[in-house]
Amino acid sequence: MMLTAGASRQGEQLLARLYLALIHAPVYNKNRMVVATSITNLDLHDIARSAATYDVAGYFVIHPAEAQQALARRIMGFWQEGYGAEYNPDRKEAFAKVRLVGTLAEAIAQIQLIEGRPPLRVATDARKYPNTVSYAEMRTRIEEGEEPILLLFGTGWGLLQEDVEKADFILEPIYGPVEYNHLSVRSAAAIILDRLRGH
Amino acid sequence: MMLTAGASRQGEQLLARLYLALIHAPVYNKNRMVVATSITNLDLHDIARSAATYDVAGYFVIHPAEAQQALARRIMGFWQEGYGAEYNPDRKEAFAKVRLVGTLAEAIAQIQLIEGRPPLRVATDARKYPNTVSYAEMRTRIEEGEEPILLLFGTGWGLLQEDVEKADFILEPIYGPVEYNHLSVRSAAAIILDRLRGH
């Protein structure tokens, strides 16, 4: 399993290894019912490209349904082999970050196997929780380079409250100058990676 | 034409009015040929939601083909009227930012009509140009609140060199800790808005 990072622009500086998980089930729907969402083409593409840009060691796409995982493999296969890989090698490089797994526990087990220790779980949510941590604080923790870190993103209407509460840290919701904060998960992931690891 | 911003989180502070243009034609393809790209569902959704989050006054989607504009109107119509609008009013609010126009000149003319002066054109590009400006510099300029600003994003393989060179400013390419910088235009727009206007 290839999980090596790209050549560092910061020379020899060691950063904590960062992982990202996109959870398709269980998540909330609009009416706060627990559901599974579908894997989408652009969640794979956009977040894999952001992961490659910000030196994420692994992007876990979590869906319990084998048919959904097969769909994701088919989409990525086009860009990883044959014509697609030749036409756009950048996409191949981005998809090399992707790991398809059935559950969050499985993602954590894989990270533990690679890193020799479980990751700190860092939840992201558009809602406020009492124990949120600032981006500056989390960035410092990453730069100290101690523990692997797993950023958790929910599709649909977000992560289950119990998954957020079980996390070691919860990042602040993202705001601009107004109250509207309904970013797509693709945009939120890009912004959060930039806040934590932007140059 | 409704272009009013949402309630400001920063009270009475005046910010320069910010506009965003997504150019589908003319742009480069992979082989640096000048082409038109298709309007996509998620470019509309994701960038409109980012625009609403970061208080963008207008999101211009630029495509010279009337059939492409009709497609965009049909996609947005679902979320702006009837069931879609009722089911997800946040999406309706985001799409209220969108203006479909045929050319960049038309977008600039509309801004001039609204603001009484033409906008500063700020190009974004994954390539480096000699006269790039930093995000901190551009943020300060926005916060001084003097001139309307139009951020230019290219689809495909990016804006034409002549459009970049005609811009008043060119923002630095986006980098994380590694050399890979092949973000989607949706992710790049989200990150740039956050760098210029994040809370």
CSV table of C-alpha atoms in Angstrom, one decimal:
chain,number,residue,atom,x,y,z
A,1,MET,CA,0.0,0.0,0.0
A,2,MET,CA,1.5,3.3,-1.2
A,3,LEU,CA,0.9,6.1,1.3
A,4,THR,CA,4.1,8.1,0.9
A,5,ALA,CA,3.8,11.9,0.8
A,6,GLY,CA,5.0,14.0,-2.1
A,7,ALA,CA,8.3,15.9,-2.0
A,8,SER,CA,8.0,18.5,0.8
A,9,ARG,CA,8.2,22.1,-0.1
A,10,GLN,CA,9.3,22.8,3.5
A,11,GLY,CA,12.4,20.7,3.2
A,12,GLU,CA,13.0,18.5,6.2
A,13,GLN,CA,10.2,19.8,8.4
A,14,LEU,CA,8.2,16.9,9.7
A,15,LEU,CA,4.4,17.4,9.9
A,16,ALA,CA,2.0,15.1,11.7
A,17,ARG,CA,0.6,12.7,9.1
A,18,LEU,CA,-2.9,13.9,8.2
A,19,TYR,CA,-5.7,11.7,7.0
A,20,LEU,CA,-9.2,12.5,5.9
A,21,ALA,CA,-12.4,10.5,6.0
A,22,LEU,CA,-15.6,11.2,4.1
A,23,ILE,CA,-18.5,9.4,5.7
A,24,HIS,CA,-21.4,8.4,3.6
A,25,ALA,CA,-23.1,6.3,6.3
A,26,PRO,CA,-24.2,6.8,8.9
A,27,VAL,CA,-25.0,10.5,8.5
A,28,TYR,CA,-28.1,12.7,9.0
A,29,ASN,CA,-30.5,13.7,6.3
A,30,LYS,CA,-32.3,17.0,6.3
A,31,ASN,CA,-34.8,15.7,8.8
A,32,ARG,CA,-32.1,14.4,11.2
A,33,MET,CA,-32.9,10.8,10.2
A,34,VAL,CA,-29.9,8.5,10.0
A,35,VAL,CA,-29.2,7.6,6.3
A,36,ALA,CA,-26.6,6.5,3.8
A,37,THR,CA,-25.8,8.9,0.9
A,38,SER,CA,-24.5,7.9,-2.5
A,39,ILE,CA,-20.8,8.2,-3.5
A,40,THR,CA,-20.6,11.0,-6.1
A,41,ASN,CA,-18.1,11.4,-8.9
A,42,LEU,CA,-17.1,14.9,-7.8
A,43,ASP,CA,-16.6,14.1,-4.1
A,44,LEU,CA,-14.0,11.6,-5.2
A,45,HIS,CA,-12.3,13.9,-7.7
A,46,ASP,CA,-12.4,17.2,-5.8
A,47,ILE,CA,-11.5,15.9,-2.4
A,48,ALA,CA,-8.7,13.6,-3.8
A,49,ARG,CA,-7.2,16.6,-5.6
A,50,SER,CA,-7.4,18.8,-2.4
A,51,ALA,CA,-5.9,15.9,-0.5
A,52,ALA,CA,-3.0,15.7,-2.9
A,53,THR,CA,-2.5,19.5,-2.8
A,54,TYR,CA,-2.3,19.5,1.0
A,55,ASP,CA,-0.2,16.4,1.5
A,56,VAL,CA,-2.9,14.2,3.0
A,57,ALA,CA,-1.5,10.7,3.6
A,58,GLY,CA,-4.8,8.9,2.9
A,59,TYR,CA,-8.4,9.9,1.9
A,60,PHE,CA,-10.8,7.3,3.2
A,61,VAL,CA,-14.2,7.1,1.5
A,62,ILE,CA,-16.5,5.3,3.8
A,63,HIS,CA,-19.5,3.5,2.5
A,64,PRO,CA,-20.9,0.1,3.9
A,65,ALA,CA,-22.5,-0.9,0.6
A,66,GLU,CA,-20.3,-3.0,-1.7
A,67,ALA,CA,-22.1,-1.8,-4.8
A,68,GLN,CA,-21.2,1.8,-3.9
A,69,GLN,CA,-17.6,0.9,-3.4
A,70,ALA,CA,-17.6,-0.9,-6.8
A,71,LEU,CA,-19.0,2.3,-8.4
A,72,ALA,CA,-16.2,4.3,-6.9
A,73,ARG,CA,-13.6,1.8,-8.1
A,74,ARG,CA,-15.0,2.0,-11.6
A,75,ILE,CA,-14.8,5.8,-11.7
A,76,MET,CA,-11.3,5.9,-10.3
A,77,GLY,CA,-10.2,3.0,-12.5
A,78,PHE,CA,-10.7,5.1,-15.6
A,79,TRP,CA,-8.2,7.6,-14.3
A,80,GLN,CA,-5.7,5.2,-12.9
A,81,GLU,CA,-5.3,2.9,-15.9
A,82,GLY,CA,-5.0,3.1,-19.6
A,83,TYR,CA,-6.2,6.2,-21.4
A,84,GLY,CA,-7.3,8.3,-18.5
A,85,ALA,CA,-4.1,7.8,-16.6
A,86,GLU,CA,-2.1,8.8,-19.7
A,87,TYR,CA,-4.4,11.8,-20.5
A,88,ASN,CA,-4.3,13.2,-17.0
A,89,PRO,CA,-1.6,11.8,-14.7
A,90,ASP,CA,-2.4,14.5,-12.1
A,91,ARG,CA,-5.7,12.7,-11.5
A,92,LYS,CA,-4.0,9.4,-11.1
A,93,GLU,CA,-1.7,10.9,-8.5
A,94,ALA,CA,-4.7,12.3,-6.6
A,95,PHE,CA,-6.6,9.0,-6.7
A,96,ALA,CA,-3.6,7.2,-5.3
A,97,LYS,CA,-4.6,8.8,-2.0
A,98,VAL,CA,-8.1,7.1,-1.9
A,99,ARG,CA,-8.9,4.1,0.3
A,100,LEU,CA,-12.4,2.6,0.1
A,101,VAL,CA,-13.6,1.2,3.4
A,102,GLY,CA,-16.9,0.1,4.9
A,103,THR,CA,-16.8,1.8,8.3
A,104,LEU,CA,-15.0,4.5,10.3
A,105,ALA,CA,-13.6,1.8,12.6
A,106,GLU,CA,-12.0,0.2,9.5
A,107,ALA,CA,-10.3,3.5,8.5
A,108,ILE,CA,-9.0,3.9,12.0
A,109,ALA,CA,-7.7,0.4,12.1
A,110,GLN,CA,-5.8,1.0,8.8
A,111,ILE,CA,-4.2,4.2,10.1
A,112,GLN,CA,-3.2,2.4,13.3
A,113,LEU,CA,-1.5,-0.3,11.2
A,114,ILE,CA,0.4,2.3,9.1
A,115,GLU,CA,1.3,4.6,11.9
A,116,GLY,CA,1.6,2.3,14.9
A,117,ARG,CA,-0.9,4.3,16.9
A,118,PRO,CA,-4.5,5.4,16.4
A,119,PRO,CA,-5.2,8.8,15.0
A,120,LEU,CA,-6.6,11.8,16.9
A,121,ARG,CA,-10.1,12.1,15.5
A,122,VAL,CA,-11.0,15.7,14.5
A,123,ALA,CA,-14.6,16.3,13.6
A,124,THR,CA,-15.9,19.0,11.3
A,125,ASP,CA,-19.4,20.3,11.6
A,126,ALA,CA,-21.4,23.4,10.5
A,127,ARG,CA,-23.0,23.4,13.9
A,128,LYS,CA,-21.3,24.7,17.1
A,129,TYR,CA,-20.4,22.4,19.9
A,130,PRO,CA,-19.1,23.5,23.3
A,131,ASN,CA,-15.6,22.0,22.9
A,132,THR,CA,-14.6,23.3,19.6
A,133,VAL,CA,-11.0,24.1,18.8
A,134,SER,CA,-9.7,26.9,16.6
A,135,TYR,CA,-7.9,26.4,13.3
A,136,ALA,CA,-4.8,28.1,14.7
A,137,GLU,CA,-4.7,25.6,17.6
A,138,MET,CA,-5.1,22.6,15.4
A,139,ARG,CA,-2.5,23.9,12.9
A,140,THR,CA,0.0,24.2,15.7
A,141,ARG,CA,-0.8,20.6,16.9
A,142,ILE,CA,-0.2,19.3,13.3
A,143,GLU,CA,3.1,21.3,13.0
A,144,GLU,CA,4.3,19.7,16.3
A,145,GLY,CA,4.3,16.5,14.4
A,146,GLU,CA,3.4,14.1,17.2
A,147,GLU,CA,0.3,12.1,16.4
A,148,PRO,CA,-1.5,11.1,13.2
A,149,ILE,CA,-4.7,13.1,12.7
A,150,LEU,CA,-7.9,12.0,11.0
A,151,LEU,CA,-10.3,14.7,9.8
A,152,LEU,CA,-13.9,13.6,9.7
A,153,PHE,CA,-16.3,15.0,7.2
A,154,GLY,CA,-20.0,13.9,6.9
A,155,THR,CA,-22.0,14.0,3.7
A,156,GLY,CA,-25.7,14.7,3.6
A,157,TRP,CA,-26.6,16.9,6.6
A,158,GLY,CA,-23.5,16.0,8.5
A,159,LEU,CA,-21.9,13.6,11.0
A,160,LEU,CA,-24.0,11.9,13.7
A,161,GLN,CA,-23.9,13.8,17.0
A,162,GLU,CA,-22.4,10.7,18.7
A,163,ASP,CA,-19.6,10.6,16.2
A,164,VAL,CA,-18.9,14.3,16.7
A,165,GLU,CA,-19.0,13.9,20.5
A,166,LYS,CA,-16.6,10.9,20.4
A,167,ALA,CA,-14.0,12.9,18.5
A,168,ASP,CA,-10.9,14.2,20.3
A,169,PHE,CA,-11.4,17.7,18.8
A,170,ILE,CA,-14.2,19.5,16.9
A,171,LEU,CA,-13.2,22.2,14.5
A,172,GLU,CA,-15.1,25.5,14.5
A,173,PRO,CA,-17.8,25.9,11.8
A,174,ILE,CA,-16.6,27.9,8.8
A,175,TYR,CA,-17.9,31.4,8.5
A,176,GLY,CA,-17.4,34.3,6.1
A,177,PRO,CA,-18.7,37.8,6.9
A,178,VAL,CA,-22.4,36.7,7.0
A,179,GLU,CA,-24.5,34.1,8.8
A,180,TYR,CA,-25.0,31.8,5.8
A,181,ASN,CA,-22.8,28.7,6.2
A,182,HIS,CA,-24.1,26.0,3.9
A,183,LEU,CA,-20.9,25.1,2.0
A,184,SER,CA,-20.7,21.9,0.1
A,185,VAL,CA,-18.6,19.2,1.8
A,186,ARG,CA,-16.1,19.5,-1.1
A,187,SER,CA,-15.7,23.2,-0.5
A,188,ALA,CA,-15.5,22.8,3.3
A,189,ALA,CA,-12.8,20.1,3.0
A,190,ALA,CA,-10.8,22.4,0.7
A,191,ILE,CA,-11.0,25.4,3.0
A,192,ILE,CA,-10.2,23.3,6.1
A,193,LEU,CA,-7.2,21.7,4.5
A,194,ASP,CA,-6.0,25.2,3.5
A,195,ARG,CA,-6.6,26.6,7.0
A,196,LEU,CA,-4.6,23.7,8.5
A,197,ARG,CA,-1.9,23.3,5.9
A,198,GLY,CA,-2.0,26.2,3.4
A,199,HIS,CA,1.4,27.6,2.4
B,1,MET,CA,-32.2,42.8,-9.7
B,2,MET,CA,-31.6,41.7,-6.0
B,3,LEU,CA,-28.0,41.9,-5.1
B,4,THR,CA,-28.2,42.9,-1.5
B,5,ALA,CA,-25.8,41.1,0.9
B,6,GLY,CA,-27.0,39.2,3.9
B,7,ALA,CA,-26.9,40.6,7.5
B,8,SER,CA,-23.3,41.4,8.2
B,9,ARG,CA,-21.6,39.6,11.1
B,10,GLN,CA,-19.2,42.5,11.4
B,11,GLY,CA,-21.9,45.1,12.1
B,12,GLU,CA,-21.5,48.3,10.2
B,13,GLN,CA,-18.0,47.6,8.7
B,14,LEU,CA,-18.1,48.3,4.9
B,15,LEU,CA,-16.3,45.9,2.7
B,16,ALA,CA,-15.7,46.4,-1.0
B,17,ARG,CA,-18.3,44.7,-3.0
B,18,LEU,CA,-16.9,41.5,-4.3
B,19,TYR,CA,-18.0,39.7,-7.5
B,20,LEU,CA,-17.0,36.4,-9.0
B,21,ALA,CA,-16.9,35.2,-12.6
B,22,LEU,CA,-16.6,31.6,-13.7
B,23,ILE,CA,-15.5,31.7,-17.4
B,24,HIS,CA,-16.5,28.7,-19.5
B,25,ALA,CA,-15.3,30.3,-22.8
B,26,PRO,CA,-12.8,31.3,-24.0
B,27,VAL,CA,-10.5,29.1,-21.8
B,28,TYR,CA,-7.6,26.7,-22.5
B,29,ASN,CA,-7.9,23.0,-22.8
B,30,LYS,CA,-5.1,20.6,-21.7
B,31,ASN,CA,-3.3,21.3,-25.0
B,32,ARG,CA,-3.6,25.1,-24.7
B,33,MET,CA,-6.2,25.3,-27.4
B,34,VAL,CA,-8.9,27.8,-26.9
B,35,VAL,CA,-12.2,26.1,-26.1
B,36,ALA,CA,-15.6,26.3,-24.4
B,37,THR,CA,-16.4,24.0,-21.5
B,38,SER,CA,-19.8,22.9,-20.4
B,39,ILE,CA,-21.7,24.4,-17.5
B,40,THR,CA,-21.8,21.7,-14.8
B,41,ASN,CA,-24.4,21.2,-12.1
B,42,LEU,CA,-21.8,21.3,-9.3
B,43,ASP,CA,-20.0,24.4,-10.5
B,44,LEU,CA,-23.3,26.1,-10.1
B,45,HIS,CA,-24.2,24.6,-6.7
B,46,ASP,CA,-20.8,24.7,-5.0
B,47,ILE,CA,-19.6,28.1,-6.1
B,48,ALA,CA,-23.1,29.7,-5.4
B,49,ARG,CA,-23.0,28.3,-1.9
B,50,SER,CA,-19.4,29.5,-1.4
B,51,ALA,CA,-20.5,32.9,-2.8
B,52,ALA,CA,-23.4,33.1,-0.3
B,53,THR,CA,-21.1,32.1,2.6
B,54,TYR,CA,-18.5,34.8,1.7
B,55,ASP,CA,-21.0,37.6,0.9
B,56,VAL,CA,-20.2,37.8,-2.8
B,57,ALA,CA,-22.6,40.3,-4.4
B,58,GLY,CA,-22.9,38.5,-7.7
B,59,TYR,CA,-21.6,35.2,-9.2
B,60,PHE,CA,-21.4,35.6,-13.0
B,61,VAL,CA,-21.5,32.3,-14.9
B,62,ILE,CA,-20.1,33.1,-18.4
B,63,HIS,CA,-21.0,31.0,-21.4
B,64,PRO,CA,-21.7,32.4,-24.9
B,65,ALA,CA,-24.0,29.5,-25.9
B,66,GLU,CA,-27.7,30.1,-25.2
B,67,ALA,CA,-28.3,26.3,-24.9
B,68,GLN,CA,-25.8,26.1,-22.0
B,69,GLN,CA,-27.4,29.1,-20.3
B,70,ALA,CA,-30.8,27.4,-20.7
B,71,LEU,CA,-29.4,24.3,-19.0
B,72,ALA,CA,-28.2,26.4,-16.1
B,73,ARG,CA,-31.6,28.1,-15.8
B,74,ARG,CA,-33.3,24.7,-15.7
B,75,ILE,CA,-31.0,23.4,-13.0
B,76,MET,CA,-31.4,26.5,-10.9
B,77,GLY,CA,-35.1,26.8,-11.6
B,78,PHE,CA,-35.8,23.5,-9.7
B,79,TRP,CA,-34.2,25.0,-6.6
B,80,GLN,CA,-35.7,28.5,-6.9
B,81,GLU,CA,-39.3,27.6,-7.5
B,82,GLY,CA,-41.9,25.2,-6.1
B,83,TYR,CA,-40.7,22.0,-4.4
B,84,GLY,CA,-37.0,22.5,-4.5
B,85,ALA,CA,-37.2,26.0,-3.0
B,86,GLU,CA,-39.4,24.8,-0.2
B,87,TYR,CA,-37.3,21.7,0.4
B,88,ASN,CA,-34.0,23.6,0.6
B,89,PRO,CA,-34.4,27.4,0.9
B,90,ASP,CA,-30.6,27.7,1.5
B,91,ARG,CA,-30.0,26.6,-2.1
B,92,LYS,CA,-32.5,29.2,-3.3
B,93,GLU,CA,-30.6,31.9,-1.4
B,94,ALA,CA,-27.3,30.8,-2.9
B,95,PHE,CA,-28.7,30.7,-6.5
B,96,ALA,CA,-30.0,34.3,-6.0
B,97,LYS,CA,-26.4,35.3,-6.4
B,98,VAL,CA,-26.1,33.8,-9.9
B,99,ARG,CA,-26.1,35.9,-13.1
B,100,LEU,CA,-25.9,34.1,-16.5
B,101,VAL,CA,-24.1,36.2,-19.1
B,102,GLY,CA,-22.4,35.5,-22.5
B,103,THR,CA,-19.1,37.3,-22.1
B,104,LEU,CA,-16.8,38.8,-19.5
B,105,ALA,CA,-17.5,42.3,-21.0
B,106,GLU,CA,-21.1,41.8,-20.2
B,107,ALA,CA,-20.4,40.9,-16.6
B,108,ILE,CA,-18.2,44.0,-16.2
B,109,ALA,CA,-20.9,46.2,-17.8
B,110,GLN,CA,-23.5,44.8,-15.3
B,111,ILE,CA,-21.2,45.6,-12.4
B,112,GLN,CA,-20.5,49.0,-13.7
B,113,LEU,CA,-24.3,49.6,-13.9
B,114,ILE,CA,-24.8,48.5,-10.3
B,115,GLU,CA,-21.7,50.1,-8.7
B,116,GLY,CA,-21.3,53.2,-10.8
B,117,ARG,CA,-17.8,52.2,-11.7
B,118,PRO,CA,-16.0,49.3,-13.3
B,119,PRO,CA,-14.6,46.6,-11.0
B,120,LEU,CA,-10.9,45.9,-10.5
B,121,ARG,CA,-10.3,42.6,-12.3
B,122,VAL,CA,-8.4,40.0,-10.2
B,123,ALA,CA,-7.3,36.9,-12.0
B,124,THR,CA,-6.7,33.6,-10.4
B,125,ASP,CA,-4.3,31.1,-12.0
B,126,ALA,CA,-2.4,27.9,-11.0
B,127,ARG,CA,0.6,29.3,-12.9
B,128,LYS,CA,2.9,32.0,-11.6
B,129,TYR,CA,3.0,35.4,-13.3
B,130,PRO,CA,5.6,38.1,-12.5
B,131,ASN,CA,3.0,40.6,-11.1
B,132,THR,CA,1.2,38.4,-8.6
B,133,VAL,CA,-0.3,39.9,-5.5
B,134,SER,CA,-0.5,38.2,-2.1
B,135,TYR,CA,-3.7,37.2,-0.4
B,136,ALA,CA,-2.9,39.5,2.5
B,137,GLU,CA,-2.5,42.5,0.2
B,138,MET,CA,-5.7,41.8,-1.7
B,139,ARG,CA,-7.6,41.2,1.6
B,140,THR,CA,-6.4,44.7,2.9
B,141,ARG,CA,-7.6,46.2,-0.4
B,142,ILE,CA,-11.0,44.6,0.0
B,143,GLU,CA,-11.3,45.8,3.6
B,144,GLU,CA,-10.5,49.4,2.6
B,145,GLY,CA,-13.8,49.2,0.8
B,146,GLU,CA,-13.0,51.5,-2.1
B,147,GLU,CA,-13.6,49.7,-5.4
B,148,PRO,CA,-15.8,46.8,-6.5
B,149,ILE,CA,-13.7,43.7,-7.2
B,150,LEU,CA,-14.3,41.0,-9.7
B,151,LEU,CA,-12.5,37.6,-9.2
B,152,LEU,CA,-11.9,35.7,-12.4
B,153,PHE,CA,-11.9,31.9,-12.5
B,154,GLY,CA,-11.3,29.8,-15.6
B,155,THR,CA,-12.8,26.4,-16.1
B,156,GLY,CA,-10.9,23.7,-18.1
B,157,TRP,CA,-7.1,24.4,-18.1
B,158,GLY,CA,-7.6,28.0,-17.0
B,159,LEU,CA,-8.0,31.6,-18.2
B,160,LEU,CA,-6.4,32.8,-21.5
B,161,GLN,CA,-3.0,34.4,-20.9
B,162,GLU,CA,-4.3,37.7,-22.4
B,163,ASP,CA,-7.2,37.7,-19.9
B,164,VAL,CA,-4.8,37.2,-17.1
B,165,GLU,CA,-2.4,39.8,-18.4
B,166,LYS,CA,-5.3,42.4,-18.8
B,167,ALA,CA,-6.3,41.9,-15.1
B,168,ASP,CA,-5.4,44.6,-12.6
B,169,PHE,CA,-4.1,42.0,-10.2
B,170,ILE,CA,-3.2,38.3,-10.3
B,171,LEU,CA,-3.5,36.2,-7.2
B,172,GLU,CA,-0.7,33.8,-6.2
B,173,PRO,CA,-1.3,30.2,-7.1
B,174,ILE,CA,-2.6,28.1,-4.2
B,175,TYR,CA,-0.1,25.8,-2.5
B,176,GLY,CA,-0.1,23.4,0.4
B,177,PRO,CA,3.1,21.8,1.7
B,178,VAL,CA,3.9,20.0,-1.6
B,179,GLU,CA,4.3,20.8,-5.3
B,180,TYR,CA,1.0,19.3,-6.5
B,181,ASN,CA,-1.5,22.1,-7.2
B,182,HIS,CA,-4.3,20.7,-9.3
B,183,LEU,CA,-7.3,21.8,-7.4
B,184,SER,CA,-10.8,21.8,-8.9
B,185,VAL,CA,-12.1,25.3,-9.7
B,186,ARG,CA,-14.8,24.7,-7.1
B,187,SER,CA,-12.2,24.0,-4.4
B,188,ALA,CA,-9.9,26.9,-5.6
B,189,ALA,CA,-12.9,29.3,-5.5
B,190,ALA,CA,-13.8,28.2,-1.9
B,191,ILE,CA,-10.2,28.6,-0.7
B,192,ILE,CA,-9.6,32.0,-2.3
B,193,LEU,CA,-12.9,33.4,-0.9
B,194,ASP,CA,-11.9,32.1,2.5
B,195,ARG,CA,-8.4,33.6,2.2
B,196,LEU,CA,-9.9,37.0,1.2
B,197,ARG,CA,-12.9,37.0,3.4
B,198,GLY,CA,-12.8,34.2,6.0
B,199,HIS,CA,-13.9,35.1,9.5
